[in-house]
CSV table of C-alpha atoms and ligand atoms in Angstrom, one decimal:
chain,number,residue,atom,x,y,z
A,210,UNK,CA,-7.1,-8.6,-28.3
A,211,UNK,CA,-3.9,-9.9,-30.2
A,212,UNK,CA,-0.6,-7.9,-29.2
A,213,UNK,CA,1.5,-6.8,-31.5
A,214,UNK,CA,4.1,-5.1,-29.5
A,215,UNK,CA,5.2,-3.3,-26.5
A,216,UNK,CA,7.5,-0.1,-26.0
A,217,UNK,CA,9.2,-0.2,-22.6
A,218,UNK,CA,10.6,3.6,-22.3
A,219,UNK,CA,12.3,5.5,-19.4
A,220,UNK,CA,11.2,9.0,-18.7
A,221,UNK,CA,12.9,11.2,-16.2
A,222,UNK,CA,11.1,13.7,-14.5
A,223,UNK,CA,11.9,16.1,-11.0
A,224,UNK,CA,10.0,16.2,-8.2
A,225,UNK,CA,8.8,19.7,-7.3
A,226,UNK,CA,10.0,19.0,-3.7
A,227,UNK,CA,12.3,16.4,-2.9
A,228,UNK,CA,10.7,13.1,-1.0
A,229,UNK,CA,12.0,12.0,1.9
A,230,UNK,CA,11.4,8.1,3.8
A,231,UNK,CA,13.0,6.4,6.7
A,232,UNK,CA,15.2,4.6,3.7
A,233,UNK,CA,16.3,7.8,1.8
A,234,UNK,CA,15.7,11.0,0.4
A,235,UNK,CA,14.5,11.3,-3.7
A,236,UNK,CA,14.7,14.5,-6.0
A,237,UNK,CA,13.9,13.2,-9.3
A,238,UNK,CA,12.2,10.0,-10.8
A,239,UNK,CA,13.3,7.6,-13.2
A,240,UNK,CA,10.2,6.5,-14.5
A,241,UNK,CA,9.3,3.3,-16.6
A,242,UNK,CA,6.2,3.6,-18.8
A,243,UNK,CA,4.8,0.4,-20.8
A,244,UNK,CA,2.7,0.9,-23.9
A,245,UNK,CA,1.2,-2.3,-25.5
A,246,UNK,CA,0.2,-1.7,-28.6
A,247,UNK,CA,-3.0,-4.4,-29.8
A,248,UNK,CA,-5.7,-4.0,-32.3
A,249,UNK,CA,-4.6,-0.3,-32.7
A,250,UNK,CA,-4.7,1.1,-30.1
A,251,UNK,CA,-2.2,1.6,-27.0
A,252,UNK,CA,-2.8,1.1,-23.8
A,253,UNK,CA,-0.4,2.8,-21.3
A,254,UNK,CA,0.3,1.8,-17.6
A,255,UNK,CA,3.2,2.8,-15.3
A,256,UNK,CA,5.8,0.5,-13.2
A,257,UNK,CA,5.9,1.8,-9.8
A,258,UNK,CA,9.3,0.3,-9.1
A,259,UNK,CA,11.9,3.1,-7.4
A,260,UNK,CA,15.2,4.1,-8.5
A,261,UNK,CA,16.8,1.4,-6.2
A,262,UNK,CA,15.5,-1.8,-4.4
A,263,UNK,CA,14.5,0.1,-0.8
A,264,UNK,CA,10.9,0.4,-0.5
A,265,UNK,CA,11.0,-3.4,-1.9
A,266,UNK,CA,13.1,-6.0,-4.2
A,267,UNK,CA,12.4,-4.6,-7.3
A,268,UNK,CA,14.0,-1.4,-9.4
A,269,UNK,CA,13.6,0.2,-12.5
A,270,UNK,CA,16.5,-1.8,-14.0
A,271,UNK,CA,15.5,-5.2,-12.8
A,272,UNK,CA,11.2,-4.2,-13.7
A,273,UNK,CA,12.9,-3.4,-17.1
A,274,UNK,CA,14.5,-7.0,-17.9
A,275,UNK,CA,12.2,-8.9,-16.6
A,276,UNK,CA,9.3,-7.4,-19.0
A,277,UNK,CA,11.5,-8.0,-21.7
A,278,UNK,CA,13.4,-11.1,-21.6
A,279,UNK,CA,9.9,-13.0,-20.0
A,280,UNK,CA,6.7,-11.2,-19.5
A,281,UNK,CA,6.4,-9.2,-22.4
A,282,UNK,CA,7.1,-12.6,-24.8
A,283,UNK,CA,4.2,-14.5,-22.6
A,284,UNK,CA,1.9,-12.1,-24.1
A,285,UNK,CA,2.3,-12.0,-27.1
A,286,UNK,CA,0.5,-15.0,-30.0
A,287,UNK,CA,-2.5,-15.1,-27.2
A,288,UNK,CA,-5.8,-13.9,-28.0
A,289,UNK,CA,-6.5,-11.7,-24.7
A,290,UNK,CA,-10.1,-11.2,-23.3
A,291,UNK,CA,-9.1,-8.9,-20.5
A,292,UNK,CA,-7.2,-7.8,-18.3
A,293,UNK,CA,-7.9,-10.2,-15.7
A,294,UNK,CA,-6.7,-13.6,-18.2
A,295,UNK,CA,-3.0,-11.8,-18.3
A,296,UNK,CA,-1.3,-13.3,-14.8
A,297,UNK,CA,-2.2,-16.5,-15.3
A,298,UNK,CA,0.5,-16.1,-18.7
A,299,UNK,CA,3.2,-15.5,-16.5
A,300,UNK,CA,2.5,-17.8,-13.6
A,301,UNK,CA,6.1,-19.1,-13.5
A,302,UNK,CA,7.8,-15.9,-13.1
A,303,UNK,CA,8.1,-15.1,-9.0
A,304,UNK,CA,7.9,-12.5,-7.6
A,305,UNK,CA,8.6,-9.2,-9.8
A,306,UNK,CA,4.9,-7.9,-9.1
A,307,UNK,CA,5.7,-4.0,-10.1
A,308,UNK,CA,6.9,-5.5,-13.5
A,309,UNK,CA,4.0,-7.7,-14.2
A,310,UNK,CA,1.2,-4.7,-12.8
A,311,UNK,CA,2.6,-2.7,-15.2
A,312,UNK,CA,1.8,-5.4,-18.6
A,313,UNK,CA,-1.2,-6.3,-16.8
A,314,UNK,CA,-2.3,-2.7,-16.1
A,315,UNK,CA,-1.5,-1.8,-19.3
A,316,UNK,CA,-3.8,-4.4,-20.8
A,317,UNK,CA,-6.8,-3.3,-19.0
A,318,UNK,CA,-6.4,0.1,-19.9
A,319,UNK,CA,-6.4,-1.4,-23.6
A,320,UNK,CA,-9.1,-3.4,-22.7
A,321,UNK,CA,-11.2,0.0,-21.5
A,322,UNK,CA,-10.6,2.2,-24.7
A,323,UNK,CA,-11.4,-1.2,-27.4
A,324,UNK,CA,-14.3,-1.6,-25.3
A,325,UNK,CA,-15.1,2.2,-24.8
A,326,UNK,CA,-15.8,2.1,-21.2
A,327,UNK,CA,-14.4,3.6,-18.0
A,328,UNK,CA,-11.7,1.7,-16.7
A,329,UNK,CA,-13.4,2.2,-13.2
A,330,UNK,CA,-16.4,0.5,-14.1
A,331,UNK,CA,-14.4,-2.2,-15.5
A,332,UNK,CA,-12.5,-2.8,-12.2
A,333,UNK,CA,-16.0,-3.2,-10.0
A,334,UNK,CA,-15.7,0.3,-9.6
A,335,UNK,CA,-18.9,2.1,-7.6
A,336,UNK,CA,-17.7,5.8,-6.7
A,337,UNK,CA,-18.1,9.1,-8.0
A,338,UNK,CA,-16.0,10.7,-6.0
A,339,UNK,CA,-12.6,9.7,-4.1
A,340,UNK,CA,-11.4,10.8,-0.5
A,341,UNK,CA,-8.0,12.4,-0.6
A,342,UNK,CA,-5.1,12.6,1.9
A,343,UNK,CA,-1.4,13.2,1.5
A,344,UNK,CA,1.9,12.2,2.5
A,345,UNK,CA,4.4,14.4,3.8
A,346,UNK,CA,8.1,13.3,3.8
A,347,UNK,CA,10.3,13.6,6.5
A,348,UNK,CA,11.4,17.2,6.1
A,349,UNK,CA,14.9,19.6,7.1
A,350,UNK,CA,12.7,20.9,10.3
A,351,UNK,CA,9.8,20.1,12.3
A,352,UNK,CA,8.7,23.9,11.6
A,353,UNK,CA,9.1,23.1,7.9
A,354,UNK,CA,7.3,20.3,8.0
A,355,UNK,CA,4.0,22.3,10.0
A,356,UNK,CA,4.2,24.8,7.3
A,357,UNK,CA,3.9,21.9,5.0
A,358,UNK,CA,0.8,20.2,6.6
A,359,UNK,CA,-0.9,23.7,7.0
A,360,UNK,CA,-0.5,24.2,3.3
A,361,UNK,CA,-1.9,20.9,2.7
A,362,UNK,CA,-4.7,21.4,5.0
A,363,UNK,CA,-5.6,25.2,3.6
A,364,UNK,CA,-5.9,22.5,0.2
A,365,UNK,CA,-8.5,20.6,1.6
A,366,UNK,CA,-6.5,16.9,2.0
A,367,UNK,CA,-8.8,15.1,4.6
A,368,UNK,CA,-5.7,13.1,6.1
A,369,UNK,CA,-2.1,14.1,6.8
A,370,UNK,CA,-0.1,11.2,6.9
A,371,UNK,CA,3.9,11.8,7.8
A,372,UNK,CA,6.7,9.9,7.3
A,373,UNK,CA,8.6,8.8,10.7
A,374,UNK,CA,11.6,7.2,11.9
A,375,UNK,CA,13.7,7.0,15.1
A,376,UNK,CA,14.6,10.5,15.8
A,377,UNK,CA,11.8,12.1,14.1
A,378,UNK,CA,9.0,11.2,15.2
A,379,UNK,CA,7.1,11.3,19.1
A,380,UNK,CA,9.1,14.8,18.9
A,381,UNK,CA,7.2,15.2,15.4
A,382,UNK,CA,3.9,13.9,16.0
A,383,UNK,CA,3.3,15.9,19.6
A,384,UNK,CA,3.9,19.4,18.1
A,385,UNK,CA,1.0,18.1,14.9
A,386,UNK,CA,-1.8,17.3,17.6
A,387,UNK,CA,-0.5,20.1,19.6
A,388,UNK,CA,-1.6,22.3,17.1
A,389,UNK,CA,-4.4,20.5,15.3
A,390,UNK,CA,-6.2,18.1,17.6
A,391,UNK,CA,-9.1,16.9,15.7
A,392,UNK,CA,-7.3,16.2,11.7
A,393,UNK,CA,-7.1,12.4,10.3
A,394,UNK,CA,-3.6,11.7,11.0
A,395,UNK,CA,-1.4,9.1,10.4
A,396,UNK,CA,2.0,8.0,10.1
A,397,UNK,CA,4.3,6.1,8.0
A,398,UNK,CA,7.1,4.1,9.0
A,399,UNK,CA,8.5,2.4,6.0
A,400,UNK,CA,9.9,-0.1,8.5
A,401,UNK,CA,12.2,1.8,10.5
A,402,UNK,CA,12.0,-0.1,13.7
A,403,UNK,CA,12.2,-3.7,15.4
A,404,UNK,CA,10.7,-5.7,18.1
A,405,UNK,CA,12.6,-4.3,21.2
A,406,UNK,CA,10.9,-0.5,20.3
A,407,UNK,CA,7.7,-1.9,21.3
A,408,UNK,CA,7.3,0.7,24.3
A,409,UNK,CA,8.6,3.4,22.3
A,410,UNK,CA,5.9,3.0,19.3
A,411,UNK,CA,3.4,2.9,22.5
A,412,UNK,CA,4.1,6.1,22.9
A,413,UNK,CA,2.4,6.9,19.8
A,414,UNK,CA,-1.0,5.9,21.2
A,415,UNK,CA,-0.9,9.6,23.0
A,416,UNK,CA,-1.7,10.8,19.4
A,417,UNK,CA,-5.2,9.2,18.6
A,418,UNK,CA,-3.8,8.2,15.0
A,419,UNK,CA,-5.9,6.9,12.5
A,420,UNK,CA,-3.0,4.5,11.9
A,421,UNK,CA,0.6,3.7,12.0
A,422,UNK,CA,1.7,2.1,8.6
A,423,UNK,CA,4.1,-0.9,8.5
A,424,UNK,CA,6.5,-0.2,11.4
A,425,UNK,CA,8.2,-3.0,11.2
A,426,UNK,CA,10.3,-5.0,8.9
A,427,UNK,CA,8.7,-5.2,5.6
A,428,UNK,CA,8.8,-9.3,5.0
A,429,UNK,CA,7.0,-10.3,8.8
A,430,UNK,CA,3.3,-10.4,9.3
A,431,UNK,CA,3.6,-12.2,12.3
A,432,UNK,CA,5.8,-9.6,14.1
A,433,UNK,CA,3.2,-7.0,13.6
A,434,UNK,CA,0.6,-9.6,15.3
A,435,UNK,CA,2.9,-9.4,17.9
A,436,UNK,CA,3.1,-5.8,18.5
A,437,UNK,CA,-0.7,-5.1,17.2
A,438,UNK,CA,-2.2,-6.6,20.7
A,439,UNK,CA,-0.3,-4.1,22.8
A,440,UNK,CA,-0.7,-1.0,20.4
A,441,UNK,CA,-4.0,1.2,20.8
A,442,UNK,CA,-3.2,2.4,17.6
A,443,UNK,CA,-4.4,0.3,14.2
A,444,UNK,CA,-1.3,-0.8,12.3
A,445,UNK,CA,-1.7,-0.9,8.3
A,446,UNK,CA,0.4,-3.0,6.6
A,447,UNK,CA,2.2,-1.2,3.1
A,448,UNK,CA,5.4,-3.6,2.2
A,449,UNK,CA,4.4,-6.6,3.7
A,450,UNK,CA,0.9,-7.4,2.0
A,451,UNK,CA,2.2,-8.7,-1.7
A,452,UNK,CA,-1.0,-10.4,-2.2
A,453,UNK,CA,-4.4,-11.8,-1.6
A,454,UNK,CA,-3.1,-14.8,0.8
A,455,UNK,CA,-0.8,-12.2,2.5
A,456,UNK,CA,-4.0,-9.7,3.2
A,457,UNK,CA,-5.8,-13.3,4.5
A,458,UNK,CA,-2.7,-14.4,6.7
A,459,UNK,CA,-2.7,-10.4,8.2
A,460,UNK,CA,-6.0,-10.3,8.5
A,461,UNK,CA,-6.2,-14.2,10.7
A,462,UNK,CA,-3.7,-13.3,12.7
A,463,UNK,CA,-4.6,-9.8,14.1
A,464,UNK,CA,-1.6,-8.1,12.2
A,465,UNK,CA,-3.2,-5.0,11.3
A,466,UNK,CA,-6.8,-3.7,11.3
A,467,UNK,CA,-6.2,-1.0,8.3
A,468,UNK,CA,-4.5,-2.2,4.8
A,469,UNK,CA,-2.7,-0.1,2.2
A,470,UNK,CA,-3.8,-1.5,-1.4
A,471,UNK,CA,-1.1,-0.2,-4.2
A,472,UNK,CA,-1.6,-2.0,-7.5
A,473,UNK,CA,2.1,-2.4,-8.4
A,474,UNK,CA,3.3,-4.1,-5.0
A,475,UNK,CA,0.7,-6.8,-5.2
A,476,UNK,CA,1.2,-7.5,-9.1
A,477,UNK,CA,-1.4,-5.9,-11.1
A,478,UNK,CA,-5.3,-5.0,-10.9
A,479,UNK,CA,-6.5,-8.2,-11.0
A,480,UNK,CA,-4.8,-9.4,-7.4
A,481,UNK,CA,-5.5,-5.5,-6.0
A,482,UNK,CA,-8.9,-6.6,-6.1
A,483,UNK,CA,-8.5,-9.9,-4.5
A,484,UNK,CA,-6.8,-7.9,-1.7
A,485,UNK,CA,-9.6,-5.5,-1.6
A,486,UNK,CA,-12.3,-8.3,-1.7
A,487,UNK,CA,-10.2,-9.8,1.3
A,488,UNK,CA,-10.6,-7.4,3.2
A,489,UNK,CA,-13.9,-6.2,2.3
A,490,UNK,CA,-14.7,-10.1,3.6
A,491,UNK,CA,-13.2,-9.1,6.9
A,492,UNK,CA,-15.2,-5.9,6.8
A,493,UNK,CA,-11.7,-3.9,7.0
A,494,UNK,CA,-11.3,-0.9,4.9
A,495,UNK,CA,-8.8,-0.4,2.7
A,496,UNK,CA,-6.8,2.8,0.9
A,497,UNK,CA,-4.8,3.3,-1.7
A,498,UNK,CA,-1.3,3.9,-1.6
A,499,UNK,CA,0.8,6.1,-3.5
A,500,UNK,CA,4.5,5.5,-5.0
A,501,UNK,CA,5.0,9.0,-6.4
A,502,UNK,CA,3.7,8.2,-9.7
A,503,UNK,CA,3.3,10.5,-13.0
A,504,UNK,CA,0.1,10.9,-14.4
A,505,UNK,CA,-0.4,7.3,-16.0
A,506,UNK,CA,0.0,5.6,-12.8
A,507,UNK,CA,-1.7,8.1,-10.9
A,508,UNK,CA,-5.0,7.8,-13.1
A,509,UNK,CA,-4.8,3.7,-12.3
A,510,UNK,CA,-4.6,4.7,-8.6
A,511,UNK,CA,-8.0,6.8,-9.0
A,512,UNK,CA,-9.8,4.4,-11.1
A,513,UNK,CA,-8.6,1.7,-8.4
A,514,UNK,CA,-10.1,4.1,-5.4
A,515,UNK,CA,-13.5,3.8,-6.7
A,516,UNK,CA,-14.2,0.4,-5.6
A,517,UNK,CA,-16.1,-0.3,-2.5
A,518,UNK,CA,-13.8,-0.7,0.3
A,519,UNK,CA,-11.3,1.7,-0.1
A,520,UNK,CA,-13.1,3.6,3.0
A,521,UNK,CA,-10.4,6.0,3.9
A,522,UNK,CA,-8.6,8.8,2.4
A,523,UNK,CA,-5.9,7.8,-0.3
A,524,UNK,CA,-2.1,8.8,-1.1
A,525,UNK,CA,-3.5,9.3,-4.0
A,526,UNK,CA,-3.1,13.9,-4.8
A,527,UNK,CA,-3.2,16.6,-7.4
A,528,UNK,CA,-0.3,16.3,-9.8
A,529,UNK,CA,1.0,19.8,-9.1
A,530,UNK,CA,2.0,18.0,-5.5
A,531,UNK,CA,4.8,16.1,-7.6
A,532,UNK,CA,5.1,17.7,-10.9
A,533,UNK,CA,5.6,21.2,-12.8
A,534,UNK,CA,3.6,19.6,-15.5
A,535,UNK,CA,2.3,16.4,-15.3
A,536,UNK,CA,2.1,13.8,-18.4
A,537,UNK,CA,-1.4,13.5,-18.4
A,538,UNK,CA,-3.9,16.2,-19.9
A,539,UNK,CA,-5.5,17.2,-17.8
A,540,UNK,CA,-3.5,17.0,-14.2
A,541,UNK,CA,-5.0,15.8,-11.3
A,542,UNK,CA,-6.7,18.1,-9.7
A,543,UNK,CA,-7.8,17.8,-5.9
A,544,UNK,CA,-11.4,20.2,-4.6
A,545,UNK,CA,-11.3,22.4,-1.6
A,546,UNK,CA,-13.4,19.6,-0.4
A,547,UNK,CA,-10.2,17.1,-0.5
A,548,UNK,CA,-11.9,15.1,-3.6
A,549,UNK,CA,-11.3,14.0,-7.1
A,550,UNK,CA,-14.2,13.3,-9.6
A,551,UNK,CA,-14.5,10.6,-11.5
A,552,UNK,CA,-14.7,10.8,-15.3
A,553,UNK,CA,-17.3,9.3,-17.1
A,554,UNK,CA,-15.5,9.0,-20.2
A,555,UNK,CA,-14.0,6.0,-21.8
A,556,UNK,CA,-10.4,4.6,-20.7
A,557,UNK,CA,-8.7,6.4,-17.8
A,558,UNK,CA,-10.7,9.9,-18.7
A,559,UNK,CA,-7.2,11.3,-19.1
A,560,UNK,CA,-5.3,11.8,-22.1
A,561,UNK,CA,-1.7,10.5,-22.3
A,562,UNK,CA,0.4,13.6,-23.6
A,563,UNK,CA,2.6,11.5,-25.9
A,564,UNK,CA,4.4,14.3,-27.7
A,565,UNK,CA,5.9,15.6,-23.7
A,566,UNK,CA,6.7,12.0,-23.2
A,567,UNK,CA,8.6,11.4,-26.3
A,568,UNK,CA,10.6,14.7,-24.9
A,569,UNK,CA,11.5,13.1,-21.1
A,570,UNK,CA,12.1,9.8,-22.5
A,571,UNK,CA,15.5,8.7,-22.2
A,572,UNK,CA,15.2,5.3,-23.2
A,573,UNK,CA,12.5,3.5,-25.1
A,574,UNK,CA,12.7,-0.3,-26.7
A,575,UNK,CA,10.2,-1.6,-28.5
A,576,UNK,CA,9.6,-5.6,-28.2
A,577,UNK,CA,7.6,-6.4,-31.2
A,578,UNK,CA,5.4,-10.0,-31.5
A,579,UNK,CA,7.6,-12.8,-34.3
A,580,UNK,CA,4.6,-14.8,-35.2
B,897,OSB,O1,5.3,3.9,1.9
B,897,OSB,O2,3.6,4.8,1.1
B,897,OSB,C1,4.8,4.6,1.1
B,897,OSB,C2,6.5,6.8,-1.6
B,897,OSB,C3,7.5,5.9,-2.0
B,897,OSB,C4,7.6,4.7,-1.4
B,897,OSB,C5,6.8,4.3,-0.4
B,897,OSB,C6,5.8,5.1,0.0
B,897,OSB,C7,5.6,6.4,-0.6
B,897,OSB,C8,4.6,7.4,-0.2
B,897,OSB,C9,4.3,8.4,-1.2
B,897,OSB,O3,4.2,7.5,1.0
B,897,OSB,C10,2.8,8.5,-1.5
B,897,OSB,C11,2.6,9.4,-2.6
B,897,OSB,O4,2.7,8.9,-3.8
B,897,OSB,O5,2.3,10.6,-2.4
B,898,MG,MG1,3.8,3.1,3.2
């Protein structure tokens, strides 16, 4: 495929509830959405860079430049046979892997409608059906957040995963097993402590959870090594796994036994697969992440989930979770069961709703191919 351009555009849209992490509270998303427009058609994908540079180095400002001062003009003049030819266009650009998933995610979603296939299938893709969990933020109360988790459970969600951090969470996590022994659970540090809290994150091993996710700092493998051999509890690693070599290097060292697979930390489809193929390799499951996305992201995060080792419930839950209305037709929707079924049509198997984007946006630049 030849592209001919691509529309960069900001929507804003508020979160039903607000979210809450060890690194900050958020009420409403700023959301960047990339359209590249080739043989056309469009093909939409979402940047999953935040509001600010917290959960990582990258924000919506930053994802925005660097698509259009040098990703988006390393596209263009190429003739493009998938999806999986677009990194190596941009292989001198470091770093700035939310920007980049989002071109490259965008291409394959091109790539499924001009070739009138599932984007699952094109990914490797070999489920029906996808496992669902969710992740609670860190809430005003501990009885608010029960009431929370109860709601979620009544839903069906096979895994309640909560957000900790010193302060909230052995004094959290007690009263949950107290009062549901046997559910998947799970917990999610965001990095909130160091080395020296070694004994205290012990204490978490009185909670049989399925995993604790990334408790320390986001840039050090080797620290979780460290703390993995005297934990009972698997670590999963979130921030610190950018890419294939990092999945390899956690993986050799004993870092972790679980890893979280989100397309737009590791830079696209293409190296989300690598990372899964990793750690299929090292027969260790993977799930897939979540980074509060709209619709468009969210339908890349199901298509990803099909794939063979992504063995355990996802962050990946029905758009009413996040949204009053969502900007995909139609929403996510979750079963009693705690799945979602996988469309057999073409593309994503959702429809982008173009005319309630065009209302949200608040920005939109269009970078159009000078041949
Ligand atoms: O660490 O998984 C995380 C949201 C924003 C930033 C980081 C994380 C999260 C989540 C949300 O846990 C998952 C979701 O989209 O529901
Ligand atoms: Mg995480």
């Amino acid at each position: 495929m030849k592209i001919a351009a691509v529309t960069l555009r900001e929507i804003r849209m508020p979160l039903v509830h607000f979210f809450e992490t060890s690194f900050g509270r958020t009420t409403a998303r700023r959301i960047l959405l990339v359209t590249v427009h080739a043989d056309g058609l469009n093909g939409w994908a979402e940047c999953v860079a935040a509001e600010n540079p917290f959960y990582n180095e990258e924000y919506i400002d930053t994802a925005w430049m660097v698509l259009k001062q040098f990703l988006v003009p390393s596209v263009f003049g190429r003739n493009i046979g998938s999806g999986r030819e677009v990194p190596a266009l941009y292989r001198n650009v470091r770093g700035n892997r939310m920007a980049k998933a989002a071109l490259e995610n965008a291409i394959w979603d091109a790539e499924a409608r001009e070739k009138n296939v599932p984007l699952w299938k094109l990914l490797g893709g070999t489920r029906h059906e996808i496992a669902c969990g969710v992740s609670i933020g860190i809430q005003d109360s501990v009885e608010q957040l029960l009431e929370k988790i109860s709601t979620e459970l009544a839903a069906g969600y096979q895994r309640i995963k909560v957000k900790v951090k010193p302060g909230w969470d052995v004094n959290v996590l007690e009263p949950i097993r107290e009062r549901w022994p046997d559910i998947l659970l799970s917990c999610d540090a965001n990095s909130a402590y160091t080395l020296p809290d070694a004994a205290h994150l012990r204490q978490f091993d009185a909670f049989r959870l399925l995993m604790i996710e990334q408790p320390l700092w986001n840039d050090d493998i080797l620290a979780h090594a460290c703390i993995q051999k005297t934990l009972k509890t698997s670590i999963c690693l979130d921030e610190s796994i950018r890419h294939a070599r990092d999945a390899q290097a956690a993986l050799d060292t004993g870092a972790c036994r679980i890893i979280n697979v989100k397309v737009g930390r590791v830079g696209g489809f293409s190296e989300a697969i690598a990372v899964h193929d990793v750690c299929r390799s090292h027969d260790v499951p993977v799930w897939c992440g979540g980074m509060l996305e709209s619709g468009v992201g969210r339908a890349h995060n199901i298509a990803l989930s099909t794939l063979p080792n992504f063995r355990l419930p996802g962050d990946v839950s029905a758009s009413k979770r996040y949204w009053k209305e969502d900007i995909i037709e139609p929403a996510v929707e979750v079963s009693p069961q705690g799945t979602i079924a996988i469309s057999d049509k073409p593309g994503t198997g959702y429809t982008v709703r173009e005319d309630l984007i065009e209302r949200l946006t608040v920005r939109k630049e269009t970078i159009t191919s000078t041949p």
